[in-house]
Amino acid sequence: MREKYYEIASKRLIPPFALWKEIEQYGPRIISKGKGVYLYDIDGKEYIDAMSILWVVNVGHGREEIINGMYEQMKKINYVSLFGGYHHEKALELADLICSILPVESVFFSNSGSEAIETAIKLVRQYHYINGNPQRYKIVGRWHSYHGVTYGALSVSGIRQNRNFFEPLIPGFIHFEPPYCYRCPFNGVYPSCNLRCADDFERLVENEGPKTIAAVVVEPVMSALGSVYAPDIKEYYRRIKQICDKYDIILIFDEVNNGFGRTGKFFAYEHTEVIPDIFVLGKGLTSGYAPLGATAVSKKISDVFKDWMFVHGFTFGGHPISSAAAIENIKIIQNEKLYENSHIMGQYLGKRLNELYEFDIVGDIRGIGLHWSIEYVDDKKTKKNIPSKFWVAAKIEKELFKNGVYLARASVDRTYIAPPLIINQDQIDFIIQALKKSIYSVQKDYKSLVK
Ligand SMILES: Cc1ncc(COP(=O)(O)O)c(C=O)c1O
């Protein structure tokens, strides 16, 4: 059977964000089972899931409460569409629950983070149109940010390699610089830089014409760039919000990865003193038991749609099984206060990760809660990059897998670490040991190559 699966993988399934050739060469890594923080491959070998698969499985694998909730719903009815004013109980209960855990008035459901971002973009464009400001159509994002892969989500994202093949992207999407202290785009050093990166937003708005700007989309703790957040996160977002208020721009927080306990608070906006107009949710909303995205909006936005149809919707948005999963998942996070464990274990993980600075190729280690990253470099002093063709993060990820740790690979020169929020110290110790072993071995290879 195993061989059969290998053949299918090399022929039949186009892999997302992976080299097909590589799968042919090494064989697919088939994950068959999961329980708690552990995964088991097709041969029964055990791994610690150090990435919640993809910043998703916050409550851990195999939670009976969620499985039962989904099963009960499935027995009642498998599918109801929310189109045209129909409802089902679970979507209503979930909308109410989300409005009780976030400072929002109402919610729109989709199936993924990308769709929830698309929804936010379309909501604000229609919002400004209804308010008599159709010229306010521009959406601001930050360079190096990831907000998804559909055209709107990709256009607001700022990762060059993801954009190359698909340009031209949607007109009217513009970007400013992120608060990336390790490689400050302004060559500044905090605090003497006076958070120039926040002011870069205002510069962009002024240059573009403030009355043309609809919204700005930011991920409070930037995932793809490697757990990047402003050194004074409160002051940074106070300034971003001040600029939004000054020019009447809608503030959107992408909490697809950050939300549901990941950063050591229930939601990442709690690290700031700012409440955005829109929250974008996905991933940890159901912990991956079923696909679901949500765009949760303030009263200011909600009220405008009381008399106007939102001309938008996904067939499966707010699916009853996904809604049932989300409800049980949120209850677990609340009852077990998993955001607190994320904070406590996050501090321990951070302390242990700091030991990795002993390696020459480890340039920077940063994170918050259970959202951590390692950035690799050729030279610590100059911060020179390791050539991308060496695929350093991929090599380390492969070594880790051999050493019993699963890490999704999403970057050329960064390792992301984001285990389920139920993780304990012993399990973190296991991950650190495996990281040490794996980095040691890849560093040795790299050094022998560049000699
Ligand atoms: C911050 C952020 N926003 C949006 C998305 C898109 O979510 P999805 O892959 O569910 O479409 C992702 C996915 O990784 C993400 O990290």
PDB file of C-alpha atoms in Angstrom, residues 7 9 22 46 65 72 75-76 91 126 131 170 180 201 207 212 222 248 253 270 299 345 357 361 379 408 410 421:
ATOM      1  CA  GLU A   7       3.459   6.352  -6.840  1.00  0.00           C
ATOM      2  CA  ALA A   9       2.031  11.208  -4.844  1.00  0.00           C
ATOM      3  CA  GLU A  22      11.636  16.425  -4.381  1.00  0.00           C
ATOM      4  CA  GLU A  46       5.873   9.003  16.114  1.00  0.00           C
ATOM      5  CA  GLU A  65     -15.355  16.930  22.239  1.00  0.00           C
ATOM      6  CA  GLU A  72     -23.941  15.172  16.286  1.00  0.00           C
ATOM      7  CA  LYS A  75     -26.528  13.371  12.121  1.00  0.00           C
ATOM      8  CA  LYS A  76     -28.960  16.317  12.242  1.00  0.00           C
ATOM      9  CA  ALA A  91     -23.746  29.263  12.429  1.00  0.00           C
ATOM     10  CA  GLN A 126     -18.615  48.158  -0.607  1.00  0.00           C
ATOM     11  CA  ASN A 131     -21.013  55.801   2.206  1.00  0.00           C
ATOM     12  CA  ILE A 170      -5.024  43.664  -8.666  1.00  0.00           C
ATOM     13  CA  TYR A 180      11.523  44.188  10.901  1.00  0.00           C
ATOM     14  CA  PHE A 201       2.404  54.133   6.674  1.00  0.00           C
ATOM     15  CA  ASN A 207       1.801  60.149  -1.319  1.00  0.00           C
ATOM     16  CA  THR A 212      -8.185  57.098  -2.062  1.00  0.00           C
ATOM     17  CA  MET A 222       3.939  38.671  11.255  1.00  0.00           C
ATOM     18  CA  ASP A 248     -10.717  57.716   7.850  1.00  0.00           C
ATOM     19  CA  PHE A 253      -6.147  42.840  11.822  1.00  0.00           C
ATOM     20  CA  GLU A 270      -4.739  42.326  23.170  1.00  0.00           C
ATOM     21  CA  LYS A 299     -20.785  48.122  14.624  1.00  0.00           C
ATOM     22  CA  MET A 345       5.151  27.509  27.659  1.00  0.00           C
ATOM     23  CA  TYR A 357      22.604  31.038  19.334  1.00  0.00           C
ATOM     24  CA  ILE A 361      24.209  29.960  11.230  1.00  0.00           C
ATOM     25  CA  ASP A 379      27.528  35.350   8.876  1.00  0.00           C
ATOM     26  CA  ALA A 408       6.016  22.538   8.192  1.00  0.00           C
ATOM     27  CA  ALA A 410       7.245  27.592   4.609  1.00  0.00           C
ATOM     28  CA  LEU A 421      -1.093  25.143  22.871  1.00  0.00           C
TER      29      LEU A 421
END
